[in-house]
Amino acid sequence: MRRSDREAAYTSFVLARQDHLRKVAFALCGDWHDADDLLQTALTKLYVAWPRVAKDGNPEAYVRRILVHTNIDRFRLRQRRVQTVSIEAGAGVPIREGLGSEEHAALIEAVQALPEMQRKVVVLRHWLGLNVRQTAHELGIAEGTVKSHSSRGLATLQRGLGEPVRN
């Protein structure tokens, strides 16, 4: 594939998926400015690896993995916990079907209050719909760890919201 074709394919992918990937980055780190930085880093790494990634045929999974690992690296470098923020419904985070704006805002706030790894597992498993194996692979943890973080995270959300969490 010629360089101009590769760049056109990369540009097309980024334009089509950047809004969704920005929301994933926000869900991982809890701050829009950090999410923008995280996404920029991920897209730069994707550009470098684009010929190989495009040939493999799943660039979105590759970018999600970069987002997760880059966020973990930043957390380790800063040696501090990511601060969570509350957001208003409609601030760029997709509203879950069947939820009103107040319920949606309460759900987002409850998810942001989870410990970091539980939040990542809940977002990947129950927001993005990845299975246990995919989530474990993206986070670099065991499948059993995914299950326990998911269970604890959902239980915390149920307690905080006072009702069963809808998936």
PDB file of N, CA and C in Angstrom, residues 8 52 67 77 115 118 163:
ATOM      1  N   ALA A   8      -4.447   8.186   4.005  1.00  0.00           N
ATOM      2  CA  ALA A   8      -5.874   8.411   3.774  1.00  0.00           C
ATOM      3  C   ALA A   8      -6.711   7.440   4.612  1.00  0.00           C
ATOM      4  N   ARG A  52       0.913  -1.921  10.073  1.00  0.00           N
ATOM      5  CA  ARG A  52       0.720  -3.244  10.676  1.00  0.00           C
ATOM      6  C   ARG A  52      -0.695  -3.397  11.209  1.00  0.00           C
ATOM      7  N   LEU A  67      -4.935   3.253  24.810  1.00  0.00           N
ATOM      8  CA  LEU A  67      -5.548   4.164  25.782  1.00  0.00           C
ATOM      9  C   LEU A  67      -5.405   3.617  27.200  1.00  0.00           C
ATOM     10  N   LEU A  77       3.471   7.091  36.575  1.00  0.00           N
ATOM     11  CA  LEU A  77       4.457   8.168  36.551  1.00  0.00           C
ATOM     12  C   LEU A  77       4.111   9.266  37.547  1.00  0.00           C
ATOM     13  N   PRO A 115     -13.051   2.943  42.445  1.00  0.00           N
ATOM     14  CA  PRO A 115     -11.588   2.874  42.355  1.00  0.00           C
ATOM     15  C   PRO A 115     -11.169   2.671  40.898  1.00  0.00           C
ATOM     16  N   GLN A 118     -11.543  -0.841  39.102  1.00  0.00           N
ATOM     17  CA  GLN A 118     -12.951  -1.214  38.996  1.00  0.00           C
ATOM     18  C   GLN A 118     -13.637  -0.372  37.928  1.00  0.00           C
ATOM     19  N   GLU A 163     -30.395   0.740  43.470  1.00  0.00           N
ATOM     20  CA  GLU A 163     -31.185  -0.168  42.638  1.00  0.00           C
ATOM     21  C   GLU A 163     -30.235  -0.969  41.758  1.00  0.00           C
TER      22      GLU A 163
END
